[in-house]
JSON list of C-alpha atoms in Angstrom, two decimals:
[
{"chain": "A", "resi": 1252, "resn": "UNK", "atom": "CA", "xyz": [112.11, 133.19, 207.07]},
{"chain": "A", "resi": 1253, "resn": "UNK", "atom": "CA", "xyz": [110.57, 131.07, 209.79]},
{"chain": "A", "resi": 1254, "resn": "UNK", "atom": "CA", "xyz": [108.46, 129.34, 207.50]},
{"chain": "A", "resi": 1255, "resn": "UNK", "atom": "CA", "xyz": [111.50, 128.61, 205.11]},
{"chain": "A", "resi": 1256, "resn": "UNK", "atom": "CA", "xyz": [113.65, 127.78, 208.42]},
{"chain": "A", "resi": 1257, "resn": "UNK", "atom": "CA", "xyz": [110.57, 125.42, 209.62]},
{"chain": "A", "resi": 1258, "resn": "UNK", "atom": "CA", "xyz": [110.43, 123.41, 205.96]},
{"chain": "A", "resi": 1259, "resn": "UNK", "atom": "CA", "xyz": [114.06, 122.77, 206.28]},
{"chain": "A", "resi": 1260, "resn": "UNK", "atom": "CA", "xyz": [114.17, 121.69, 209.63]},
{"chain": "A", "resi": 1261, "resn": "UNK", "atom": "CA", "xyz": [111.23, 119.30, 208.28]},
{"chain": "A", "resi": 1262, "resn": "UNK", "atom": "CA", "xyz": [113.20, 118.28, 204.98]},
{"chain": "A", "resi": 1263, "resn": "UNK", "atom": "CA", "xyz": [116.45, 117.63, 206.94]},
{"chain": "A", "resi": 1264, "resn": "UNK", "atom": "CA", "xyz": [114.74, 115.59, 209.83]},
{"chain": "A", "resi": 1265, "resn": "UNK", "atom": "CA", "xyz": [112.77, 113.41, 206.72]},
{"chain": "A", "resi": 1266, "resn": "UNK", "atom": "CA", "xyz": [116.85, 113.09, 205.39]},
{"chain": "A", "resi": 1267, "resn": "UNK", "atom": "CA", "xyz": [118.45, 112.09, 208.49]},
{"chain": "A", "resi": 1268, "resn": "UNK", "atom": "CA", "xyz": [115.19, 109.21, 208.88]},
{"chain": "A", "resi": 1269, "resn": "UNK", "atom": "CA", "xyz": [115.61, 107.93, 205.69]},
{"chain": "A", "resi": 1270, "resn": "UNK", "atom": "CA", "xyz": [119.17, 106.93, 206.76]},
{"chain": "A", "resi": 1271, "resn": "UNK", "atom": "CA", "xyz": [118.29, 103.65, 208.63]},
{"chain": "A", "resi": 1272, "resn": "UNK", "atom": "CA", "xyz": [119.59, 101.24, 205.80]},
{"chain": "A", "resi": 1273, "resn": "UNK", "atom": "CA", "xyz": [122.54, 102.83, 204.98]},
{"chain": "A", "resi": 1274, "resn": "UNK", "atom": "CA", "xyz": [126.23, 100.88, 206.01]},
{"chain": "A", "resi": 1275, "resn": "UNK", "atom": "CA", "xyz": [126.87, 104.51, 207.62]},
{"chain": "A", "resi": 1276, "resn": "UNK", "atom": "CA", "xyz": [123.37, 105.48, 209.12]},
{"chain": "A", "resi": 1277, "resn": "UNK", "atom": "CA", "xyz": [124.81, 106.73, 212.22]},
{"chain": "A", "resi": 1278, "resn": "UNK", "atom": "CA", "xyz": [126.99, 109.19, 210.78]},
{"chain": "A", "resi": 1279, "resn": "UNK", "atom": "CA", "xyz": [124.48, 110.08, 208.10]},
{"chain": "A", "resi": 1280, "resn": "UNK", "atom": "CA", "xyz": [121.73, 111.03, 210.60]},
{"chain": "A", "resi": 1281, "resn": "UNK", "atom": "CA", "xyz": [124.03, 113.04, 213.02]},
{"chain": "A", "resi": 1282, "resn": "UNK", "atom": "CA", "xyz": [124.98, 115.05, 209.78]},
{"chain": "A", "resi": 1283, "resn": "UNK", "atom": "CA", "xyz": [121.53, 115.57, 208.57]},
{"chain": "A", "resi": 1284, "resn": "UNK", "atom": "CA", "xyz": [120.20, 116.00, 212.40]},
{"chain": "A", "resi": 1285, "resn": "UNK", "atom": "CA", "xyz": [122.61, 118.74, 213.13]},
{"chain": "A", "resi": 1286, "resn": "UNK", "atom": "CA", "xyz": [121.20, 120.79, 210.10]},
{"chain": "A", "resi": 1287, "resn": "UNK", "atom": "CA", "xyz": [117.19, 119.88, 211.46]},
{"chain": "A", "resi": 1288, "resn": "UNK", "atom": "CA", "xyz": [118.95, 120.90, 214.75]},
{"chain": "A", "resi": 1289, "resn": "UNK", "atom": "CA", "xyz": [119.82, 123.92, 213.48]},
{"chain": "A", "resi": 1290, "resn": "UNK", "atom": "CA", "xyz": [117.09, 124.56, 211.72]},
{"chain": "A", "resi": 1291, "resn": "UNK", "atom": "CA", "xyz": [114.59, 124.28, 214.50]},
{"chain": "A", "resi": 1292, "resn": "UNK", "atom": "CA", "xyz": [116.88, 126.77, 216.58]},
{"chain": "A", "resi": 1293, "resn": "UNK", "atom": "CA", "xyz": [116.48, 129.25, 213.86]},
{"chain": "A", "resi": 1294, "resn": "UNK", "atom": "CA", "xyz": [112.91, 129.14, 213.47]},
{"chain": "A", "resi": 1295, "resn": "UNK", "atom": "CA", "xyz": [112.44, 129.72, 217.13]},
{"chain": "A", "resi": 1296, "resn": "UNK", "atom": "CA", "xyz": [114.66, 132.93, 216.83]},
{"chain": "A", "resi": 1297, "resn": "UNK", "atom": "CA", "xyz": [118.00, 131.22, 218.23]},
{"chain": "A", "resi": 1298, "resn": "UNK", "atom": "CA", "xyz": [120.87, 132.02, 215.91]},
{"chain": "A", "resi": 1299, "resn": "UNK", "atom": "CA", "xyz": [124.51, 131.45, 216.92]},
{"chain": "A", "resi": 1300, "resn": "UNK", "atom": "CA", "xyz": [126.74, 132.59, 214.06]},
{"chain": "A", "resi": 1301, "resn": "UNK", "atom": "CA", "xyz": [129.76, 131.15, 215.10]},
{"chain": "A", "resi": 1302, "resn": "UNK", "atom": "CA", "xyz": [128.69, 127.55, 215.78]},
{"chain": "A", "resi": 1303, "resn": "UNK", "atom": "CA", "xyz": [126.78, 127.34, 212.16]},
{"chain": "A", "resi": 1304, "resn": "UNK", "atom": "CA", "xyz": [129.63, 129.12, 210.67]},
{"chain": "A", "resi": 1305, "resn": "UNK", "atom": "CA", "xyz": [132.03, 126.25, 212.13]},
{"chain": "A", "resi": 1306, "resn": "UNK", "atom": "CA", "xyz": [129.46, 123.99, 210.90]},
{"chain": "A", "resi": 1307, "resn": "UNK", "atom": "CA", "xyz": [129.26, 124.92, 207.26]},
{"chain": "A", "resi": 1308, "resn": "UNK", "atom": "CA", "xyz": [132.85, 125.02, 206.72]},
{"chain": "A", "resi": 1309, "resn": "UNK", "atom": "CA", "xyz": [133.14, 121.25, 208.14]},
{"chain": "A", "resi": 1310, "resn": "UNK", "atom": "CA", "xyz": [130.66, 120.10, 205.73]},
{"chain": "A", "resi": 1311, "resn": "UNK", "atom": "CA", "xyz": [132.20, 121.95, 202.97]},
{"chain": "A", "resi": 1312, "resn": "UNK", "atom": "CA", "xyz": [135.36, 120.05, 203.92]},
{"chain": "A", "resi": 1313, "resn": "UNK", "atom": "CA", "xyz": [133.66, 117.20, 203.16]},
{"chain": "A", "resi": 1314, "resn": "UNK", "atom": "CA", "xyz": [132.36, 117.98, 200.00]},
{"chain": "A", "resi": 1315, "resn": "UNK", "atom": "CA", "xyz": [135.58, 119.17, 198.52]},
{"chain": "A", "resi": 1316, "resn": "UNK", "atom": "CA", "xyz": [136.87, 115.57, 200.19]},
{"chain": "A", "resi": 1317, "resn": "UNK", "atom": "CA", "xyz": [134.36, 114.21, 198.43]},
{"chain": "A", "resi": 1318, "resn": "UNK", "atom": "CA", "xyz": [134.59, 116.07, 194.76]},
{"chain": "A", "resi": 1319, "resn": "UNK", "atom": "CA", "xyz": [137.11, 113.64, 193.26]},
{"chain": "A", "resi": 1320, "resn": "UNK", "atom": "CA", "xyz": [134.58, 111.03, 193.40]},
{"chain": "A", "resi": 1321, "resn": "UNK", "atom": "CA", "xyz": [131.71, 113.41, 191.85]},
{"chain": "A", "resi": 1322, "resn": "UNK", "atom": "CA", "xyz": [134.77, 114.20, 188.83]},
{"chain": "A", "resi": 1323, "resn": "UNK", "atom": "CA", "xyz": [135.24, 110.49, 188.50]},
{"chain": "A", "resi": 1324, "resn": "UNK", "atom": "CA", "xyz": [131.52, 109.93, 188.04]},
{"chain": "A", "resi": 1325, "resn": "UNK", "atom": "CA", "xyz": [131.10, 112.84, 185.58]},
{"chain": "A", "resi": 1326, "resn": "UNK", "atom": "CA", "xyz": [133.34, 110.87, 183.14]},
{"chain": "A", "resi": 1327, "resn": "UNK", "atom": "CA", "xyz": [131.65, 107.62, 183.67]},
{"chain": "A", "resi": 1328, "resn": "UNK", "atom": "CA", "xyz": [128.60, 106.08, 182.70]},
{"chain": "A", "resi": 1329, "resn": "UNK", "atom": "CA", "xyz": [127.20, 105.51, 185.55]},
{"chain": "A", "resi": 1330, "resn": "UNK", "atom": "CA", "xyz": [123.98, 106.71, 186.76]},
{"chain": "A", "resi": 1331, "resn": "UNK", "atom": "CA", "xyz": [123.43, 108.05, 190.87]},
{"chain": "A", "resi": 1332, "resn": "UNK", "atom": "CA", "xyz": [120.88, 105.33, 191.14]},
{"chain": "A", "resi": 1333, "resn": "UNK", "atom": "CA", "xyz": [122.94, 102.33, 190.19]},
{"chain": "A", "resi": 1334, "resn": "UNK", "atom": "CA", "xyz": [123.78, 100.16, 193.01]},
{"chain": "A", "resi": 1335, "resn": "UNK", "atom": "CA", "xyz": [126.61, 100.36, 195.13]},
{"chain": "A", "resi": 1336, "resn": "UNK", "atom": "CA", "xyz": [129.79, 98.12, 194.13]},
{"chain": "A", "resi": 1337, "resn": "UNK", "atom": "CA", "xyz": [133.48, 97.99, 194.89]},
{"chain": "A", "resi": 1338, "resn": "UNK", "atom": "CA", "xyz": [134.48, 98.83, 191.51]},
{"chain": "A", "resi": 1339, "resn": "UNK", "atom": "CA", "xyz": [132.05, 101.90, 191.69]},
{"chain": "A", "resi": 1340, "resn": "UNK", "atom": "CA", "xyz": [132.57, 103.61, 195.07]},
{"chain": "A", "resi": 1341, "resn": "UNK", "atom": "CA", "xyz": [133.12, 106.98, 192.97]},
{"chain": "A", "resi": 1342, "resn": "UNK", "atom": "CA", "xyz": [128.74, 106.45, 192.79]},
{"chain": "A", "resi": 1343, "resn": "UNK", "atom": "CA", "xyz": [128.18, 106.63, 196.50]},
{"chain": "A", "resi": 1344, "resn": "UNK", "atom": "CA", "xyz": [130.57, 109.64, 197.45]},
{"chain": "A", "resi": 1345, "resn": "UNK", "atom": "CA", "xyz": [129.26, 111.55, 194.84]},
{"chain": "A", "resi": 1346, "resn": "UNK", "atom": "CA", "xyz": [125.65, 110.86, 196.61]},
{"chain": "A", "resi": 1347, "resn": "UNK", "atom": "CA", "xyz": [127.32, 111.73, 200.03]},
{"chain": "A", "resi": 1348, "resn": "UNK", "atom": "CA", "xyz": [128.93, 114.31, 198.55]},
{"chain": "A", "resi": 1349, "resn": "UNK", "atom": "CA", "xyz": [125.80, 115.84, 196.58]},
{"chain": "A", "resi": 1350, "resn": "UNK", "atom": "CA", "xyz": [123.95, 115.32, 200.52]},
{"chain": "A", "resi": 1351, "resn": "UNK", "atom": "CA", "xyz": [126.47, 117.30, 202.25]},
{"chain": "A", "resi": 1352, "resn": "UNK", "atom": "CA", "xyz": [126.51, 119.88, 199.70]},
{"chain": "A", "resi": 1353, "resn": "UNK", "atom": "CA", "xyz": [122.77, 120.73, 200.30]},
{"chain": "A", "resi": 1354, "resn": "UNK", "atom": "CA", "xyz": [123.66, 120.71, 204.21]},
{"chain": "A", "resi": 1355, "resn": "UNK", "atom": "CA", "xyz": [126.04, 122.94, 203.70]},
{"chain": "A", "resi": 1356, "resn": "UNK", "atom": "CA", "xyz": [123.73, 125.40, 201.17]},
{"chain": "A", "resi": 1357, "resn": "UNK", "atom": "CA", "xyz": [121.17, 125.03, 204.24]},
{"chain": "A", "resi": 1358, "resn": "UNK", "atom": "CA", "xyz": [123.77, 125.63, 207.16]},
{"chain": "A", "resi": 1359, "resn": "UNK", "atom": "CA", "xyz": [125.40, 128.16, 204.78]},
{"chain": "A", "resi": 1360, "resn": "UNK", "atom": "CA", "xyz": [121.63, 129.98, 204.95]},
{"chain": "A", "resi": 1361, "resn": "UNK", "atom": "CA", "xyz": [121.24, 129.79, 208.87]},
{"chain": "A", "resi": 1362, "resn": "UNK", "atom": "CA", "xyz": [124.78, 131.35, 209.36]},
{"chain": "A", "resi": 1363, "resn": "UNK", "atom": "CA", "xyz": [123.43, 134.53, 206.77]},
{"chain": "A", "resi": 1364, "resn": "UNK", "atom": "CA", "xyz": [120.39, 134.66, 208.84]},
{"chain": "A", "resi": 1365, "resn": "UNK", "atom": "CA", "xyz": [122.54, 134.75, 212.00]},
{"chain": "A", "resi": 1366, "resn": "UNK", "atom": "CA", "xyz": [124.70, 137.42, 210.80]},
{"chain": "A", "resi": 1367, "resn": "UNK", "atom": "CA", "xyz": [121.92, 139.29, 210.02]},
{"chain": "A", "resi": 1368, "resn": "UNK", "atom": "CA", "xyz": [120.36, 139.35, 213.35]},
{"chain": "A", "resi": 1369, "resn": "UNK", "atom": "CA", "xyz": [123.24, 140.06, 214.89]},
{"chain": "A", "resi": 1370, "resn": "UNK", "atom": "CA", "xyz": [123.83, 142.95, 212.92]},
{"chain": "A", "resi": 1371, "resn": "UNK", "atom": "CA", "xyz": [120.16, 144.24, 213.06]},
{"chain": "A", "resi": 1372, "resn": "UNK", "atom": "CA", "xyz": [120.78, 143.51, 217.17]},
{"chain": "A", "resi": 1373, "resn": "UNK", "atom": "CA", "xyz": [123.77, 146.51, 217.54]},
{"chain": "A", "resi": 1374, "resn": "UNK", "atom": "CA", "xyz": [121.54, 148.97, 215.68]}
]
């Protein structure tokens, strides 16, 4: 697991970087950086179940904020690497949305991990 928990926290951190042209870069690399964050902490042996358990359900939120846009691009034309437009914002949320649905697969992993700590902890 630490291994897997280290080439996240590697993969996330490369994510959040990759941010600095985006209109939205601050939010962008907060989101990604909390899942590095996270990351990190688990590969070090520091799991908090509750806090990445808050975390994945806020960036499940956003996806299921977000899955109009993917439904509107699944009946369009339009490819995810088109260029962003007003008449095509459906493009970009589904990227953000496709984004924080790997976060939340990720986070989703760190709060199993967690829970199974702290279960192998009260035996």
């Amino acid at each position: 697991m630490k291994i897997a928990n280290w080439i996240l926290a590697v993969l996330f951190a490369l994510f959040a970087v990759v941010q600095y042209n985006d209109p939205d870069a601050l939010l962008w690399v907060l989101l990604y950086g909390l899942v590095a964050a996270v990351a990190v902490g688990a590969a070090l042996g520091r799991h908090n179940a509750w806090g990445t358990g808050v975390l994945t359900a806020a960036y499940l939120l956003g996806v299921f904020y977000l899955a109009p846009s993917v439904l509107e691009w699944l009946s369009s034309d339009a490819s995810l690497i088109t260029g962003m437009s007003a008449e095509r914002m459906y493009v970009e949320e589904s990227r953000e949305c496709l984004g924080l649905l790997m976060a939340a697969v990720a986070l989703g992993f760190f709060f199993w991990q967690a829970r199974r700590v702290e279960a192998m902890s009260r035996l």
